[in-house]
């Protein structure tokens, strides 16, 4: 075990260990902060394992840091040892050349599930994305049971992961809640955000609900706040007990004129700016 693996001599082993991948990113930091009161002896989680490409500093009691590249299968197997549940936030977070997406979001997610199977981990909460259905027109009402229409390699990689999650549930009983997250930022930034915004507090509610709910099987839900103008249905929210509290409408006056050029794919499709990215030149 590397020095970063534990920050305390009496880290409990066995049940009650939660792993957060992508813990150094914006969502990882928000989640880590929110979990502070839930981790420790007699708490919901005995122990929090934080993973990112580089070691994470400023560890609290009952936290540990493990630097790990998602594409490294052996390292991922070590990362999952003793883990009961995972919130998987790691990987490429925006549309990118296929080679990059492939490493972290295709190989990486395979490594995660295979390591989870070997470790006996029973629950994964997966940060999927609205970009799985980003090629639906803006304004269309979309539900998780409608056909996927990814808007790029990134969206397609999230769809691959959702498929893998279903397979690992059907064959090995690992439960997953796929969260098709919208725009998880402190406040909505443009007209699209009136529909796609997921506030940080609602993101935390959604993640907690997804970790706590019993018998979820493999469930896919949209991750969005209670926006008046949302495009995505709350199908499945009742299964995990998620009730969003925030609404992007409060920012309407400030953001409704922030739009992409009329007629462009970015203005027309739900995926917004991602429709303006790619194809990418071939890597040397
Ligand atoms: C996502 O899936 C991305 O990770 C994030 O960077 C945002 O672009 C978000 O979707 C969105 O659609 O706003």
Short mmCIF file of N, CA and C and ligand atoms in Angstrom, two decimals, residues 93-94 129-131 154 181-183 192 274, ligand 1:
data_model
loop_
_atom_site.label_atom_id
_atom_site.label_comp_id
_atom_site.label_asym_id
_atom_site.label_seq_id
_atom_site.Cartn_x
_atom_site.Cartn_y
_atom_site.Cartn_z
N UNK A 93 -14.44 14.76 -19.58
CA UNK A 93 -15.73 15.38 -19.25
C UNK A 93 -16.31 16.22 -20.37
N UNK A 94 -15.59 16.33 -21.47
CA UNK A 94 -16.11 17.13 -22.60
C UNK A 94 -15.82 16.40 -23.91
N UNK A 129 -24.29 11.32 -18.89
CA UNK A 129 -24.45 12.70 -19.36
C UNK A 129 -25.68 12.86 -20.23
N UNK A 130 -26.19 14.07 -20.21
CA UNK A 130 -27.29 14.44 -21.13
C UNK A 130 -26.84 14.32 -22.58
N UNK A 131 -25.52 14.27 -22.82
CA UNK A 131 -25.03 14.20 -24.21
C UNK A 131 -25.29 12.83 -24.84
N UNK A 154 -18.02 11.66 -26.92
CA UNK A 154 -18.22 11.70 -25.47
C UNK A 154 -19.58 11.11 -25.11
N UNK A 181 -26.34 13.54 -16.29
CA UNK A 181 -26.23 14.88 -15.71
C UNK A 181 -26.40 15.97 -16.76
N UNK A 182 -27.07 17.04 -16.34
CA UNK A 182 -27.16 18.24 -17.17
C UNK A 182 -25.94 19.12 -16.91
N UNK A 183 -26.17 20.43 -16.81
CA UNK A 183 -25.06 21.38 -16.60
C UNK A 183 -24.91 21.60 -15.09
N UNK A 192 -29.78 27.84 -22.81
CA UNK A 192 -29.85 26.38 -22.69
C UNK A 192 -29.90 25.96 -21.22
N UNK A 274 -21.50 21.29 -27.59
CA UNK A 274 -20.80 20.06 -28.01
C UNK A 274 -21.02 19.78 -29.50
C1 LIG B 1 -21.50 17.32 -19.59
O1 LIG B 1 -21.69 16.11 -19.67
C2 LIG B 1 -20.14 17.85 -19.35
O2 LIG B 1 -19.34 17.02 -18.55
C3 LIG B 1 -20.15 19.26 -18.80
O3 LIG B 1 -18.86 19.80 -19.00
C4 LIG B 1 -21.21 20.14 -19.46
O4 LIG B 1 -20.85 20.41 -20.77
C5 LIG B 1 -22.57 19.47 -19.42
O5 LIG B 1 -22.51 18.15 -19.90
C6 LIG B 1 -23.63 20.25 -20.21
O6 LIG B 1 -24.24 19.65 -21.10
O7 LIG B 1 -23.81 21.42 -19.94
#
